[in-house]
Tab-separated table of C-alpha atoms in Angstrom:
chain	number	residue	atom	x	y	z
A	1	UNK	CA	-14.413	-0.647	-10.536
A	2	UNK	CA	-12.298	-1.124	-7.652
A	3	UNK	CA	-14.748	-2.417	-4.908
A	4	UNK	CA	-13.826	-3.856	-1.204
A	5	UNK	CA	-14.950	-7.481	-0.489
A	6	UNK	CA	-16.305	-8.189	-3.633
A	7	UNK	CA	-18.972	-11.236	-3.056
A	8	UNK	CA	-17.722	-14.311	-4.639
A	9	UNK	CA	-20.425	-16.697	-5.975
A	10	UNK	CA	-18.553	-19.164	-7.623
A	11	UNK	CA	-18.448	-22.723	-5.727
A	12	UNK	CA	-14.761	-23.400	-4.954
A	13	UNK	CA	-15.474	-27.024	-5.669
A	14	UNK	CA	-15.904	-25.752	-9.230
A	15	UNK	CA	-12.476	-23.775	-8.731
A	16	UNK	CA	-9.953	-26.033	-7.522
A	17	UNK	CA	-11.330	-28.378	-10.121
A	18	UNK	CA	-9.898	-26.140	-12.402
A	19	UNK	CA	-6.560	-25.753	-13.931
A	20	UNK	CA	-3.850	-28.560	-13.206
A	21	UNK	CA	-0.661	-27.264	-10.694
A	22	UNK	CA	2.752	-28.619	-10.943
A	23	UNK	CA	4.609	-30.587	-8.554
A	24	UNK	CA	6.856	-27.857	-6.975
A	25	UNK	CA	5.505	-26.041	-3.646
A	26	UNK	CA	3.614	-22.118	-4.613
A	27	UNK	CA	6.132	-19.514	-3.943
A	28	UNK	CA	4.917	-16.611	-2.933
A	29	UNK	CA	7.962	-13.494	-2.967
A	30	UNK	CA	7.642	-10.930	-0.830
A	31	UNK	CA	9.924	-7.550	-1.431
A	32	UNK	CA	10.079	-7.179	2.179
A	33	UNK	CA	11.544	-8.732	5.247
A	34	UNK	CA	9.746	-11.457	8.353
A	35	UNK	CA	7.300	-9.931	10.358
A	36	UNK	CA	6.701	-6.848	7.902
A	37	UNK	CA	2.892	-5.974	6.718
A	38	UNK	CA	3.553	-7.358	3.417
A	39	UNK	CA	4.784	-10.921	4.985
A	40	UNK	CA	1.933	-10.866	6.839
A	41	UNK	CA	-0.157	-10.170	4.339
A	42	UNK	CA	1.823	-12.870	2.134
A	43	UNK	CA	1.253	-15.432	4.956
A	44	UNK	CA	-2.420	-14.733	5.229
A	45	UNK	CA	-2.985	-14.904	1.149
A	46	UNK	CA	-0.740	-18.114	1.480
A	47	UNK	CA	-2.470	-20.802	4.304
A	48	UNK	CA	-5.817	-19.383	1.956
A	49	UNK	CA	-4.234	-20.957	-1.187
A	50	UNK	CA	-2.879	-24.077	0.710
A	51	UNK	CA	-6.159	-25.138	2.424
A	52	UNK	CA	-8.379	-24.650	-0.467
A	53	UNK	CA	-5.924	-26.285	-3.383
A	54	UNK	CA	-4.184	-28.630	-0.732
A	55	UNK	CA	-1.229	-27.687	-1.578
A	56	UNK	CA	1.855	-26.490	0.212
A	57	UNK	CA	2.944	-22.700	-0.228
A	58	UNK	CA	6.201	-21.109	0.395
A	59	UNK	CA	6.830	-17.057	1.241
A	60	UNK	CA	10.008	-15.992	-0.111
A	61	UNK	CA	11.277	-12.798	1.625
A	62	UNK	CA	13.873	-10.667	-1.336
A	63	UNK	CA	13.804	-7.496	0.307
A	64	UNK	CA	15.877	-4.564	-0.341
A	65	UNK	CA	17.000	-2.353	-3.724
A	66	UNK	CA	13.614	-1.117	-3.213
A	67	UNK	CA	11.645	-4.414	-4.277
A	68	UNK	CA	13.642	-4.749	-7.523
A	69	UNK	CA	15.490	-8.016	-5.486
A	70	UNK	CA	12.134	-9.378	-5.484
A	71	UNK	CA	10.283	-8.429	-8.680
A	72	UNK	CA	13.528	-10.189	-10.713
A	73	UNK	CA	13.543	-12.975	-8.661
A	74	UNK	CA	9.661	-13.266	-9.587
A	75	UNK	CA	9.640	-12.269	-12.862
A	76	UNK	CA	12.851	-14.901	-13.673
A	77	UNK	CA	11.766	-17.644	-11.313
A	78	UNK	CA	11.496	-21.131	-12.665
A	79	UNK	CA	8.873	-22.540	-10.781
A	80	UNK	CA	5.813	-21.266	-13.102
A	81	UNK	CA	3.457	-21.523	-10.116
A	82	UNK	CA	5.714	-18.633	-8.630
A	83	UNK	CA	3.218	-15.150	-7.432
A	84	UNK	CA	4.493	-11.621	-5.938
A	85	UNK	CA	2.975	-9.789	-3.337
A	86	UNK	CA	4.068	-6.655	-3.750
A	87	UNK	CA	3.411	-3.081	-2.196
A	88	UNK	CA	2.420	-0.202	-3.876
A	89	UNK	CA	5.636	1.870	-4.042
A	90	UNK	CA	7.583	-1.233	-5.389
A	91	UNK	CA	4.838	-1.702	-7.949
A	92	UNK	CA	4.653	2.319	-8.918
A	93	UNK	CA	7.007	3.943	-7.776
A	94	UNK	CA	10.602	2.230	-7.852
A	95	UNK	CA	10.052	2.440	-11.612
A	96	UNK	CA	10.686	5.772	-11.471
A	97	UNK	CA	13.166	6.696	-8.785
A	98	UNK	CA	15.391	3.600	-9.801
A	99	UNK	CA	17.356	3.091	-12.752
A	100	UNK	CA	18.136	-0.491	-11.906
A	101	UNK	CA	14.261	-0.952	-11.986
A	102	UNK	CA	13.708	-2.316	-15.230
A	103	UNK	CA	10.220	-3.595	-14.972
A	104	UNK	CA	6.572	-2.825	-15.160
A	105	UNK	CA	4.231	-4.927	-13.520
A	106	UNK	CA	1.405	-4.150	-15.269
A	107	UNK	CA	2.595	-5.983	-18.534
A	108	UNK	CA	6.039	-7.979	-17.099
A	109	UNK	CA	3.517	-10.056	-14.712
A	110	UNK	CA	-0.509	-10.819	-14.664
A	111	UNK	CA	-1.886	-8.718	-11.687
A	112	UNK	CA	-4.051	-11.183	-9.985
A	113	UNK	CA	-6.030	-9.059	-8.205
A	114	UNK	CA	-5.778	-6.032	-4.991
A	115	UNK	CA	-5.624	-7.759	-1.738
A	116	UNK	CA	-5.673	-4.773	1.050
A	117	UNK	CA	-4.358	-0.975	1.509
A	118	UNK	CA	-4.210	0.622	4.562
A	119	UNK	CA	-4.444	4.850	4.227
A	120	UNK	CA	-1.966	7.926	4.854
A	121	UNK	CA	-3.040	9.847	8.262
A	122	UNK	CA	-1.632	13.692	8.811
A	123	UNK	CA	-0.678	13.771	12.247
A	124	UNK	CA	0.607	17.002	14.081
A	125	UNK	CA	2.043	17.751	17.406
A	126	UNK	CA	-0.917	17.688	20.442
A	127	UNK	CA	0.578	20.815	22.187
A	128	UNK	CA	1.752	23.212	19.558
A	129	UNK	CA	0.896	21.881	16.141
A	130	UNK	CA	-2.091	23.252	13.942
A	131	UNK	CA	-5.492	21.193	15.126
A	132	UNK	CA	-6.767	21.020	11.931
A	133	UNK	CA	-5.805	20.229	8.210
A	134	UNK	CA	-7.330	23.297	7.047
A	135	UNK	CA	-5.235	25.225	9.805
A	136	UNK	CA	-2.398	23.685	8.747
A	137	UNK	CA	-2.787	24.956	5.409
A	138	UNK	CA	-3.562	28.205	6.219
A	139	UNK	CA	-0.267	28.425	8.067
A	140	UNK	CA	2.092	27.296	5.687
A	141	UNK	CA	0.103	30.176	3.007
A	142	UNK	CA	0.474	32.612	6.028
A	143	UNK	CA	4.648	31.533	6.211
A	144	UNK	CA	6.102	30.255	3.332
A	145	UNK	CA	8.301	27.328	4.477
A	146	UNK	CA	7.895	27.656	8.128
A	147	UNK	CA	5.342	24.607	8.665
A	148	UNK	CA	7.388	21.571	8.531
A	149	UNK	CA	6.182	18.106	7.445
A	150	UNK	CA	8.254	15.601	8.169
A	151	UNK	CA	7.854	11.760	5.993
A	152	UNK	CA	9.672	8.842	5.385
A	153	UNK	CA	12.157	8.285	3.491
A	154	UNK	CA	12.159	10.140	-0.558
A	155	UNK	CA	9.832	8.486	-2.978
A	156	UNK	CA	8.104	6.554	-0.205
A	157	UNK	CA	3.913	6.631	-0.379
A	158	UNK	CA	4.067	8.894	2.634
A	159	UNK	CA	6.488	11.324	0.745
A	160	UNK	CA	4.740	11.220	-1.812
A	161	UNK	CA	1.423	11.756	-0.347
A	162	UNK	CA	2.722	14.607	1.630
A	163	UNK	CA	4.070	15.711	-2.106
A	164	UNK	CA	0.523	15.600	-3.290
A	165	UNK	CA	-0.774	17.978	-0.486
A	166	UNK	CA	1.454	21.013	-1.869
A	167	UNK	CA	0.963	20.129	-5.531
A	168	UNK	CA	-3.178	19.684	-5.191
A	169	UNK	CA	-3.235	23.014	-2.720
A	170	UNK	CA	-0.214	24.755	-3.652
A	171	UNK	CA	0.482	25.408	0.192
A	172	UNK	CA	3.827	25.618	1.011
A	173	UNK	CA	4.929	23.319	3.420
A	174	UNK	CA	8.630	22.403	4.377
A	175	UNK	CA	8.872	18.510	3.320
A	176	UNK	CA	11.016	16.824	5.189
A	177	UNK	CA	12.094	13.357	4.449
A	178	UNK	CA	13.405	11.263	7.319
A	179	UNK	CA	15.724	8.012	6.964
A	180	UNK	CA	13.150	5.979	9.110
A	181	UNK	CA	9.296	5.957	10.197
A	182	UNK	CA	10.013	6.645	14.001
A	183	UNK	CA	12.307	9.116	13.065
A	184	UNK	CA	9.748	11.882	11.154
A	185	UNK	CA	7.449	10.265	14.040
A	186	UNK	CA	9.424	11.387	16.502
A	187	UNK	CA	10.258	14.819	15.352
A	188	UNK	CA	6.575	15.221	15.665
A	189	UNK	CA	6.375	14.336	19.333
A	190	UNK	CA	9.150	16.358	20.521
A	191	UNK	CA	8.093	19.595	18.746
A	192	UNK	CA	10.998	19.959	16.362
A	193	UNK	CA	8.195	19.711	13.361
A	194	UNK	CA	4.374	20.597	13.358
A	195	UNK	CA	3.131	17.908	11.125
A	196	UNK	CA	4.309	14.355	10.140
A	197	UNK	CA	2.575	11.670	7.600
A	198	UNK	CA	2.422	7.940	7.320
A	199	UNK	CA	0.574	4.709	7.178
A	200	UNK	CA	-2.340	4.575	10.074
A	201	UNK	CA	-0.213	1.595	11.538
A	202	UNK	CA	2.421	3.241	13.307
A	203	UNK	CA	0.568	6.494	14.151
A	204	UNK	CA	-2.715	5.554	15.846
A	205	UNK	CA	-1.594	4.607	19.127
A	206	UNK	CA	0.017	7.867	19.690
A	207	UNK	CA	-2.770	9.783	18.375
A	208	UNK	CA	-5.210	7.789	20.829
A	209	UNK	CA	-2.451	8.175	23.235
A	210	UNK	CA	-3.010	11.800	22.899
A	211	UNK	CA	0.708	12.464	22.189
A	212	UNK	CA	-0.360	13.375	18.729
A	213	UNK	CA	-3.344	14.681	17.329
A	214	UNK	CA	-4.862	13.397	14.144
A	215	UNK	CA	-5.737	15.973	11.711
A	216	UNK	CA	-7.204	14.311	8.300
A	217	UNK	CA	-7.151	10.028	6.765
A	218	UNK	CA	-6.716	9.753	3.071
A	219	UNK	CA	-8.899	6.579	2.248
A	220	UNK	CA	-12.340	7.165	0.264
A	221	UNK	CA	-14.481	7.071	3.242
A	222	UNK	CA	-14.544	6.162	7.077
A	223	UNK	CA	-12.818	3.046	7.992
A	224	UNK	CA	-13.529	1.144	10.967
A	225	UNK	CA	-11.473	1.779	13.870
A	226	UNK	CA	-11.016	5.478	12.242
A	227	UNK	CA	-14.451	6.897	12.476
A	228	UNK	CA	-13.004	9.950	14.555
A	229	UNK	CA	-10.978	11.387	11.780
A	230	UNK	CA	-11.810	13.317	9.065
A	231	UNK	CA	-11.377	12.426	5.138
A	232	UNK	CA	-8.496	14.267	3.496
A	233	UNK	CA	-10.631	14.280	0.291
A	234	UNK	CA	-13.674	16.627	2.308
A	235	UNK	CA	-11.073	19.184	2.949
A	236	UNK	CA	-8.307	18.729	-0.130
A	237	UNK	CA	-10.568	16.921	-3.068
A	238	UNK	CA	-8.073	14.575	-4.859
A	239	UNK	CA	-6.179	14.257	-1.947
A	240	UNK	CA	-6.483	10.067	-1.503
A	241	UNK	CA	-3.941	7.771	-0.948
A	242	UNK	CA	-3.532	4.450	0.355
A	243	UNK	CA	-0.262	2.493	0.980
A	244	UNK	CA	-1.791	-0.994	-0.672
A	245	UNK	CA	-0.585	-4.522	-1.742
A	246	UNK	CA	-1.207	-6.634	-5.064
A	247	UNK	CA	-0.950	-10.067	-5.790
A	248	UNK	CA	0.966	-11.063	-9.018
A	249	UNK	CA	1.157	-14.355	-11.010
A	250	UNK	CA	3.759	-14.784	-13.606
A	251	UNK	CA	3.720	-13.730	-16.900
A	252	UNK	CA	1.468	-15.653	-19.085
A	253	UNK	CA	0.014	-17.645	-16.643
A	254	UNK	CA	-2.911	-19.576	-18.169
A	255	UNK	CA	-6.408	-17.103	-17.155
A	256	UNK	CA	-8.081	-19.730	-15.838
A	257	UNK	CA	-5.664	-20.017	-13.248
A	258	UNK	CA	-5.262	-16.507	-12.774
A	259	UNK	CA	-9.203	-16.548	-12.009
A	260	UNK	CA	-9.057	-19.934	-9.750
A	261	UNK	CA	-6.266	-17.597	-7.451
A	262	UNK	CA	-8.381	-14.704	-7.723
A	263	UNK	CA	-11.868	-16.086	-6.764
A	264	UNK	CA	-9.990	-18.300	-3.534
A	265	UNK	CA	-8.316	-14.971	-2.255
A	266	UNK	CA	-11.884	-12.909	-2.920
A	267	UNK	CA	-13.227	-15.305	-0.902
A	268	UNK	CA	-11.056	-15.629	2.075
A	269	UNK	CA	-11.350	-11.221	2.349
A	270	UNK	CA	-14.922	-12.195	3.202
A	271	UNK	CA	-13.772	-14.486	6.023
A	272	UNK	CA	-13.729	-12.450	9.443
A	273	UNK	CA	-11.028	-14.015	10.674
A	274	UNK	CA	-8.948	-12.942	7.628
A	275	UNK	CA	-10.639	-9.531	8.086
A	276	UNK	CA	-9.678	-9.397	11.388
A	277	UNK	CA	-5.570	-10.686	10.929
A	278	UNK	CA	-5.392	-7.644	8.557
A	279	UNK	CA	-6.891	-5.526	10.818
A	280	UNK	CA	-4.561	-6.139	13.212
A	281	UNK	CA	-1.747	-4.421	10.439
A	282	UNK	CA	-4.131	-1.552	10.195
A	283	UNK	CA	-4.804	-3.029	6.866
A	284	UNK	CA	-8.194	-3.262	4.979
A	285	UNK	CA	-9.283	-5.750	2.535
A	286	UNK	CA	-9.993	-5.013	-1.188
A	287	UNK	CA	-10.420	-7.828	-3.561
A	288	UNK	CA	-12.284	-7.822	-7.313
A	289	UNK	CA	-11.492	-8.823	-10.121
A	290	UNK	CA	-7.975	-9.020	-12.516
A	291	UNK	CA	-9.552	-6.427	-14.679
A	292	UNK	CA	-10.009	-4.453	-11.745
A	293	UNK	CA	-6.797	-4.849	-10.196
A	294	UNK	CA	-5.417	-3.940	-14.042
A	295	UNK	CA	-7.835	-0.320	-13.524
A	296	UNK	CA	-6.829	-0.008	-10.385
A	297	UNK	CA	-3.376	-0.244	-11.379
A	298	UNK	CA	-3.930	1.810	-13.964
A	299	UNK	CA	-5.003	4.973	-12.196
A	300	UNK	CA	-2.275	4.340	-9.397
A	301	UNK	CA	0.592	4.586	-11.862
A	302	UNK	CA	-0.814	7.800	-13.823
A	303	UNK	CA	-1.212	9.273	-10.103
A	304	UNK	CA	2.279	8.818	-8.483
A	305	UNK	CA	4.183	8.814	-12.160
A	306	UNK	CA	2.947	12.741	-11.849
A	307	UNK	CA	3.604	13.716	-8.628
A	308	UNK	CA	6.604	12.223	-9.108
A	309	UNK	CA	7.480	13.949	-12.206
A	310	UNK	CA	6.503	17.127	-10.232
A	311	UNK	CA	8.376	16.763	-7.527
A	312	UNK	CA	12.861	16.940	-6.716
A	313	UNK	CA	13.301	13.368	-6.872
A	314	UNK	CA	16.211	11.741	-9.282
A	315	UNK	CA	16.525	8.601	-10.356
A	316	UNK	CA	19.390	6.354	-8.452
């Protein structure tokens, strides 16, 4: 089961004795750009590997065609001690909303294990917009259409969480997906739209700003630094989501290097510092096992495959 800071009681003495690395630098490929949460994240999973196995460790940024750059360049890469960090909608999604995407992570690549998610918040507008979830909902039932929520852009994890509101309460809202974050953001502050969704990241400040008010979080339970919002699941059960990120070695990748990576990574989520540099992404750590990351992957694919399905989105 998937489990946050799983303890680690394996000596890593007893791990980096393990399986013998080649001569070339770890790569790590990132489907996303300097400075993004998923370099950072990258960056933090990569100084782990390098103290502990003394070795040095590249990130390679690929992004763009909506992580399919990156996945190929993983999947084709020479160096066999090549691993992908990769976020969840490159992992589940792109799959489905991209032809081009011919890939599937789950048996194209060994999943290593789930490093850290950060949840969805609903936000709405602190003047005019509805101050609860459950208001919310009972104005979109009341007026068909009339309640807009804006996301980002189609077939992102906001969208699609925002998707999984109307299909688990059949409420019908007015989805509106936005070209950028600070766009559907911003069409929240100024009053054009009651309700926007996204990653905790970009929308705490202005809810503690009081420029927006925070209506519902979609994790499992209470995060710290979030204590003051309610859980999405108490008022819409099923309604959960989490933007996350999962590390990837390639395919057949001996296990007991699979486990070596696995148990070092575990280890550093237990590290406050590293707790406290994802934090500071509005990102939470996870860890387990590769079994677990496999379940966890699992459930994640079966739960956006069918909103998707559900929902007006074509592949490109």
């Amino acid at each position: 089961m998937q489990t946050r800071r799983t303890l680690v009681t394996l000596a890593l003495g007893a791990l980096i004795g393990g399986a013998a690395w080649g001569q070339e630098p770890i790569e790590i490929i990132v489907p996303a750009g300097a400075g993004s949460a998923p370099d950072i994240i990258a960056r933090i999973v990569g100084d782990e590997l390098s103290t502990r196995l003394k070795r040095p460790v590249v990130v390679n940024n690929r992004p763009g065609a909506g992580g399919i750059i990156a996945v190929m360049a993983a999947k084709s890469a020479s160096n066999p001690d090549t691993l992908l960090l990769a976020q969840a909608a490159v992992v589940t999604v792109t799959p489905l909303t991209y032809r081009a995407a011919k890939y599937d992570l789950e048996t194209d690549m060994e999943p290593v294990l789930s490093v850290a998610d950060t949840p969805m918040m609903f936000v709405a507008n602190a003047e005019h917009g509805p101050k609860t979830l459950a208001d919310a909902l009972a104005a979109a039932r009341k007026d068909p259409g009339a309640v807009a929520l804006t996301t980002t852009s189609r077939g992102s994890i906001p969208h699609l969480t925002a998707e999984l509101l109307v299909q688990t309460t059949g409420a019908p809202f007015n989805i509106v997906p936005t070209a950028t974050t600070g766009q559907g953001i911003q069409t929240v502050v100024g009053g054009e739209a009651a309700m926007t969704v996204n990653g905790v990241a970009p929308l705490l400040p202005l809810v503690k700003s009081g420029r927006l008010k925070g209506l519902a979080v979609t994790s499992a339970k209470v995060l710290p630094g979030l204590e003051g919002y309610p859980l999405a699941k108490d008022i819409v059960p099923g309604l959960q989501a989490t933007g996350w990120f999962m590390l990837f070695a390639k395919k057949g990748t001996p296990s007991a290097r699979v486990q070596q990576i696995n148990q070092i990574v575990n280890t550093a989520l237990q590290s406050p510092a590293v707790v406290e540099k994802l934090a500071k992404t509005a990102n939470y750590p996870l860890g387990g096992s590769p079994a677990d990351a496999r379940a966890f992957l699992k459930q994640e694919k079966a739960l956006w495959s069918g909103i998707v399905k559900n929902t007006d989105i074509h592949p490109e």
